[in-house]
Amino acid sequence: MSSALTDLCRYPIVQAPMAGGASCPQLAAAVSEAGGLGFLAAGYKTAGGMYQEIKQIRGLTARPFGVNLFMPQRAAADPAAIEVYRHQLAGEAAWYETPLGDPESGGDDGYEAKLAILRDDPVPVVSFTFGCPGSDVLESFAKAGTLTVVTVTTPEEARAAQLAGADALCVQGVEAGGHQGAHRDDPAADGAGIGLLTLVALIREEGVELPVIATGGLMRGTQIAAVLAAGANAAQLGTAFLVCPESGAHTLHKQAMTNPLFTRTELTRAFSGRPARGLVNRFMREHGPYAPAAYPQVHHLTSGLRKAAAKAGDAQGMSLWAGQGHRMARAVPAGELVEMLAAETCHARAALAPESP
């Protein structure tokens, strides 16, 4: 199955599915065309919207690509805590002159409808975030000829995904930008994430044999070579591709990656109610300490605020998701970036190889 995964692309380079607009058909197609594996992010889209994007990417490339789905979330949030946070955000709503969203707008992200479309009109790869599907779902994709990838953040999650019948793992270190893909959102575990290299090693030590796509803070070919040496079969990069011209990310978001005003990243629940890594800005500083563990309720609550901040040109009110290596971002076309990363990886692996006698 490792060869089935790596045969999809010329280079062991996967473009991360970044929900919210960045991972659009143009970006995914450009990465796949250049020899990587491009991904569409179906999160926060309707099933129909996802289908239209799949049609678009098929019109742009004949190369393999993937689609990422969010697993449905249990409604375990405390309504009282959400209401307290709503009151705290009242000043933001007044400042941006926009109402707060309805926190009960839905928690399944159109999951079943998206599954039906992807079964009826299969794509090469489907990955899952925020949980592991049941074995019946994974088996149905296997019958359709689709490889399945489950995002994991601990060795325990990796074992569960292998037991369920996943074809591969996306092993996400705590360095990763955007949401942590933990299967269970446990506030008691905040700040206890595992670094990528250690996590890959732990999962291999546990005897998990599935192919591994390593992700978290990777920006250079030297880092890709490092995770491959640690036992990964491929590397997934998000922030590195976010600044490419093909990316659908907002211009302010792209500029913030290398703006000296934003010096560091943190994990926060401020924007969505789930731990996600982004550039530290005013909104995160003021509201992060008080945001409840309530995903996707807080996401729905703040959605209008984030859009209004972007429209007003105010990066201090936006969710500027970014990995720890964001300062190394290179604003070059996606295809060119894939070639640069591949060359850097090849050079680094050659330097690591033992000399012939």
PDB file of C-alpha atoms in Angstrom, residues 62-205:
ATOM      1  CA  ALA A  62      -5.521  14.593 -15.298  1.00  0.00           C
ATOM      2  CA  ARG A  63      -3.141  13.831 -12.432  1.00  0.00           C
ATOM      3  CA  PRO A  64      -4.316  12.213  -9.149  1.00  0.00           C
ATOM      4  CA  PHE A  65      -5.566  14.463  -6.331  1.00  0.00           C
ATOM      5  CA  GLY A  66      -7.276  14.104  -2.971  1.00  0.00           C
ATOM      6  CA  VAL A  67     -10.305  15.452  -1.123  1.00  0.00           C
ATOM      7  CA  ASN A  68     -10.373  16.038   2.638  1.00  0.00           C
ATOM      8  CA  LEU A  69     -13.486  15.646   4.812  1.00  0.00           C
ATOM      9  CA  PHE A  70     -14.232  16.793   8.361  1.00  0.00           C
ATOM     10  CA  MET A  71     -15.716  14.103  10.586  1.00  0.00           C
ATOM     11  CA  PRO A  72     -19.043  15.055  12.249  1.00  0.00           C
ATOM     12  CA  GLN A  73     -18.642  16.440  15.767  1.00  0.00           C
ATOM     13  CA  ARG A  74     -20.619  15.419  18.820  1.00  0.00           C
ATOM     14  CA  ALA A  75     -22.702  18.179  20.414  1.00  0.00           C
ATOM     15  CA  ALA A  76     -20.891  18.084  23.759  1.00  0.00           C
ATOM     16  CA  ALA A  77     -20.334  21.813  24.275  1.00  0.00           C
ATOM     17  CA  ASP A  78     -21.744  23.662  27.279  1.00  0.00           C
ATOM     18  CA  PRO A  79     -24.490  26.042  26.031  1.00  0.00           C
ATOM     19  CA  ALA A  80     -23.881  28.349  29.006  1.00  0.00           C
ATOM     20  CA  ALA A  81     -20.185  28.692  28.119  1.00  0.00           C
ATOM     21  CA  ILE A  82     -21.091  29.500  24.506  1.00  0.00           C
ATOM     22  CA  GLU A  83     -23.521  32.173  25.695  1.00  0.00           C
ATOM     23  CA  VAL A  84     -20.870  33.755  27.924  1.00  0.00           C
ATOM     24  CA  TYR A  85     -18.490  33.865  24.937  1.00  0.00           C
ATOM     25  CA  ARG A  86     -21.230  35.407  22.804  1.00  0.00           C
ATOM     26  CA  HIS A  87     -21.511  38.267  25.300  1.00  0.00           C
ATOM     27  CA  GLN A  88     -17.734  38.691  25.292  1.00  0.00           C
ATOM     28  CA  LEU A  89     -17.766  39.050  21.506  1.00  0.00           C
ATOM     29  CA  ALA A  90     -20.499  41.692  21.516  1.00  0.00           C
ATOM     30  CA  GLY A  91     -17.911  44.469  21.282  1.00  0.00           C
ATOM     31  CA  GLU A  92     -16.377  42.829  18.194  1.00  0.00           C
ATOM     32  CA  ALA A  93     -19.794  42.656  16.543  1.00  0.00           C
ATOM     33  CA  ALA A  94     -20.339  46.354  17.224  1.00  0.00           C
ATOM     34  CA  TRP A  95     -16.848  47.285  15.996  1.00  0.00           C
ATOM     35  CA  TYR A  96     -17.187  45.402  12.707  1.00  0.00           C
ATOM     36  CA  GLU A  97     -20.878  46.278  12.391  1.00  0.00           C
ATOM     37  CA  THR A  98     -21.897  42.688  11.768  1.00  0.00           C
ATOM     38  CA  PRO A  99     -24.069  40.263  13.765  1.00  0.00           C
ATOM     39  CA  LEU A 100     -22.652  37.214  15.468  1.00  0.00           C
ATOM     40  CA  GLY A 101     -23.468  33.908  13.795  1.00  0.00           C
ATOM     41  CA  ASP A 102     -25.804  31.170  14.982  1.00  0.00           C
ATOM     42  CA  PRO A 103     -23.699  28.667  16.957  1.00  0.00           C
ATOM     43  CA  GLU A 104     -26.197  25.912  16.185  1.00  0.00           C
ATOM     44  CA  SER A 105     -25.787  26.103  12.407  1.00  0.00           C
ATOM     45  CA  GLY A 106     -24.855  22.422  12.231  1.00  0.00           C
ATOM     46  CA  GLY A 107     -22.083  20.062  13.266  1.00  0.00           C
ATOM     47  CA  ASP A 108     -21.899  17.411  10.552  1.00  0.00           C
ATOM     48  CA  ASP A 109     -20.506  19.607   7.703  1.00  0.00           C
ATOM     49  CA  GLY A 110     -22.687  17.747   5.192  1.00  0.00           C
ATOM     50  CA  TYR A 111     -20.678  14.602   5.843  1.00  0.00           C
ATOM     51  CA  GLU A 112     -23.099  11.946   4.612  1.00  0.00           C
ATOM     52  CA  ALA A 113     -23.928  13.839   1.420  1.00  0.00           C
ATOM     53  CA  LYS A 114     -20.225  14.281   0.676  1.00  0.00           C
ATOM     54  CA  LEU A 115     -19.597  10.576   1.276  1.00  0.00           C
ATOM     55  CA  ALA A 116     -22.359   9.717  -1.193  1.00  0.00           C
ATOM     56  CA  ILE A 117     -20.877  11.941  -3.911  1.00  0.00           C
ATOM     57  CA  LEU A 118     -17.367  10.572  -3.402  1.00  0.00           C
ATOM     58  CA  ARG A 119     -18.630   6.984  -3.568  1.00  0.00           C
ATOM     59  CA  ASP A 120     -20.693   7.604  -6.703  1.00  0.00           C
ATOM     60  CA  ASP A 121     -17.932   9.535  -8.502  1.00  0.00           C
ATOM     61  CA  PRO A 122     -14.685   8.348  -6.898  1.00  0.00           C
ATOM     62  CA  VAL A 123     -11.508  10.401  -6.568  1.00  0.00           C
ATOM     63  CA  PRO A 124      -8.033   8.876  -6.060  1.00  0.00           C
ATOM     64  CA  VAL A 125      -7.671   9.769  -2.354  1.00  0.00           C
ATOM     65  CA  VAL A 126     -10.008  10.796   0.476  1.00  0.00           C
ATOM     66  CA  SER A 127      -8.618  11.913   3.822  1.00  0.00           C
ATOM     67  CA  PHE A 128     -10.418  12.492   7.125  1.00  0.00           C
ATOM     68  CA  THR A 129      -9.804  15.003   9.910  1.00  0.00           C
ATOM     69  CA  PHE A 130     -11.218  15.260  13.484  1.00  0.00           C
ATOM     70  CA  GLY A 131     -11.789  11.537  13.811  1.00  0.00           C
ATOM     71  CA  CYS A 132     -11.678   8.124  12.176  1.00  0.00           C
ATOM     72  CA  PRO A 133     -14.559   6.768  10.076  1.00  0.00           C
ATOM     73  CA  GLY A 134     -16.026   3.358  10.794  1.00  0.00           C
ATOM     74  CA  SER A 135     -14.662   0.334   8.988  1.00  0.00           C
ATOM     75  CA  ASP A 136     -17.794   0.222   6.807  1.00  0.00           C
ATOM     76  CA  VAL A 137     -17.027   3.675   5.386  1.00  0.00           C
ATOM     77  CA  LEU A 138     -13.391   2.812   4.769  1.00  0.00           C
ATOM     78  CA  GLU A 139     -14.370  -0.482   3.123  1.00  0.00           C
ATOM     79  CA  SER A 140     -16.819   1.296   0.825  1.00  0.00           C
ATOM     80  CA  PHE A 141     -14.031   3.543  -0.443  1.00  0.00           C
ATOM     81  CA  ALA A 142     -11.721   0.560  -0.912  1.00  0.00           C
ATOM     82  CA  LYS A 143     -14.373  -1.049  -3.115  1.00  0.00           C
ATOM     83  CA  ALA A 144     -14.589   2.193  -5.114  1.00  0.00           C
ATOM     84  CA  GLY A 145     -10.810   2.159  -5.663  1.00  0.00           C
ATOM     85  CA  THR A 146     -10.176   5.176  -3.430  1.00  0.00           C
ATOM     86  CA  LEU A 147      -7.243   5.265  -1.005  1.00  0.00           C
ATOM     87  CA  THR A 148      -8.177   6.502   2.480  1.00  0.00           C
ATOM     88  CA  VAL A 149      -6.010   8.577   4.825  1.00  0.00           C
ATOM     89  CA  VAL A 150      -6.833   9.342   8.467  1.00  0.00           C
ATOM     90  CA  THR A 151      -5.250  12.290  10.288  1.00  0.00           C
ATOM     91  CA  VAL A 152      -3.761  11.300  13.661  1.00  0.00           C
ATOM     92  CA  THR A 153      -2.022  13.213  16.433  1.00  0.00           C
ATOM     93  CA  THR A 154      -1.118  10.373  18.855  1.00  0.00           C
ATOM     94  CA  PRO A 155       0.062   6.754  18.645  1.00  0.00           C
ATOM     95  CA  GLU A 156      -3.317   5.677  20.063  1.00  0.00           C
ATOM     96  CA  GLU A 157      -5.171   7.376  17.212  1.00  0.00           C
ATOM     97  CA  ALA A 158      -2.780   5.757  14.732  1.00  0.00           C
ATOM     98  CA  ARG A 159      -3.523   2.292  16.092  1.00  0.00           C
ATOM     99  CA  ALA A 160      -7.269   2.971  15.939  1.00  0.00           C
ATOM    100  CA  ALA A 161      -7.031   4.088  12.300  1.00  0.00           C
ATOM    101  CA  GLN A 162      -5.043   0.974  11.378  1.00  0.00           C
ATOM    102  CA  LEU A 163      -7.593  -1.236  13.132  1.00  0.00           C
ATOM    103  CA  ALA A 164     -10.471   0.479  11.304  1.00  0.00           C
ATOM    104  CA  GLY A 165      -8.890  -0.257   7.934  1.00  0.00           C
ATOM    105  CA  ALA A 166      -7.383   3.047   6.773  1.00  0.00           C
ATOM    106  CA  ASP A 167      -4.887   2.799   3.924  1.00  0.00           C
ATOM    107  CA  ALA A 168      -2.511   5.458   5.278  1.00  0.00           C
ATOM    108  CA  LEU A 169      -2.007   7.978   8.072  1.00  0.00           C
ATOM    109  CA  CYS A 170      -1.500  11.713   7.986  1.00  0.00           C
ATOM    110  CA  VAL A 171       0.639  12.128  11.104  1.00  0.00           C
ATOM    111  CA  GLN A 172       0.218  15.692  12.352  1.00  0.00           C
ATOM    112  CA  GLY A 173       2.734  17.218  14.720  1.00  0.00           C
ATOM    113  CA  VAL A 174       1.917  20.077  17.069  1.00  0.00           C
ATOM    114  CA  GLU A 175       3.930  22.442  14.825  1.00  0.00           C
ATOM    115  CA  ALA A 176       1.190  22.340  12.175  1.00  0.00           C
ATOM    116  CA  GLY A 177      -0.792  25.406  11.213  1.00  0.00           C
ATOM    117  CA  GLY A 178      -4.573  25.406  11.370  1.00  0.00           C
ATOM    118  CA  HIS A 179      -6.625  22.937  13.356  1.00  0.00           C
ATOM    119  CA  GLN A 180      -5.123  20.048  15.234  1.00  0.00           C
ATOM    120  CA  GLY A 181      -6.828  16.944  13.874  1.00  0.00           C
ATOM    121  CA  ALA A 182      -7.232  15.127  17.201  1.00  0.00           C
ATOM    122  CA  HIS A 183     -10.001  12.524  17.215  1.00  0.00           C
ATOM    123  CA  ARG A 184     -11.340  13.748  20.552  1.00  0.00           C
ATOM    124  CA  ASP A 185     -11.231  17.380  21.629  1.00  0.00           C
ATOM    125  CA  ASP A 186     -10.085  17.188  25.236  1.00  0.00           C
ATOM    126  CA  PRO A 187      -9.404  20.574  26.905  1.00  0.00           C
ATOM    127  CA  ALA A 188      -7.281  18.775  29.485  1.00  0.00           C
ATOM    128  CA  ALA A 189      -4.834  17.928  26.702  1.00  0.00           C
ATOM    129  CA  ASP A 190      -4.359  21.539  25.545  1.00  0.00           C
ATOM    130  CA  GLY A 191      -0.653  22.256  25.227  1.00  0.00           C
ATOM    131  CA  ALA A 192       0.268  18.554  25.322  1.00  0.00           C
ATOM    132  CA  GLY A 193       0.764  18.060  21.578  1.00  0.00           C
ATOM    133  CA  ILE A 194       3.666  15.965  20.291  1.00  0.00           C
ATOM    134  CA  GLY A 195       6.328  17.279  17.903  1.00  0.00           C
ATOM    135  CA  LEU A 196       6.327  15.739  14.432  1.00  0.00           C
ATOM    136  CA  LEU A 197       9.625  13.841  14.427  1.00  0.00           C
ATOM    137  CA  THR A 198       8.920  12.364  17.845  1.00  0.00           C
ATOM    138  CA  LEU A 199       5.362  11.460  16.840  1.00  0.00           C
ATOM    139  CA  VAL A 200       6.463   9.643  13.672  1.00  0.00           C
ATOM    140  CA  ALA A 201       9.039   7.713  15.691  1.00  0.00           C
ATOM    141  CA  LEU A 202       6.529   6.827  18.426  1.00  0.00           C
ATOM    142  CA  ILE A 203       4.006   5.554  15.890  1.00  0.00           C
ATOM    143  CA  ARG A 204       6.641   3.383  14.209  1.00  0.00           C
ATOM    144  CA  GLU A 205       7.814   2.123  17.631  1.00  0.00           C
TER     145      GLU A 205
END
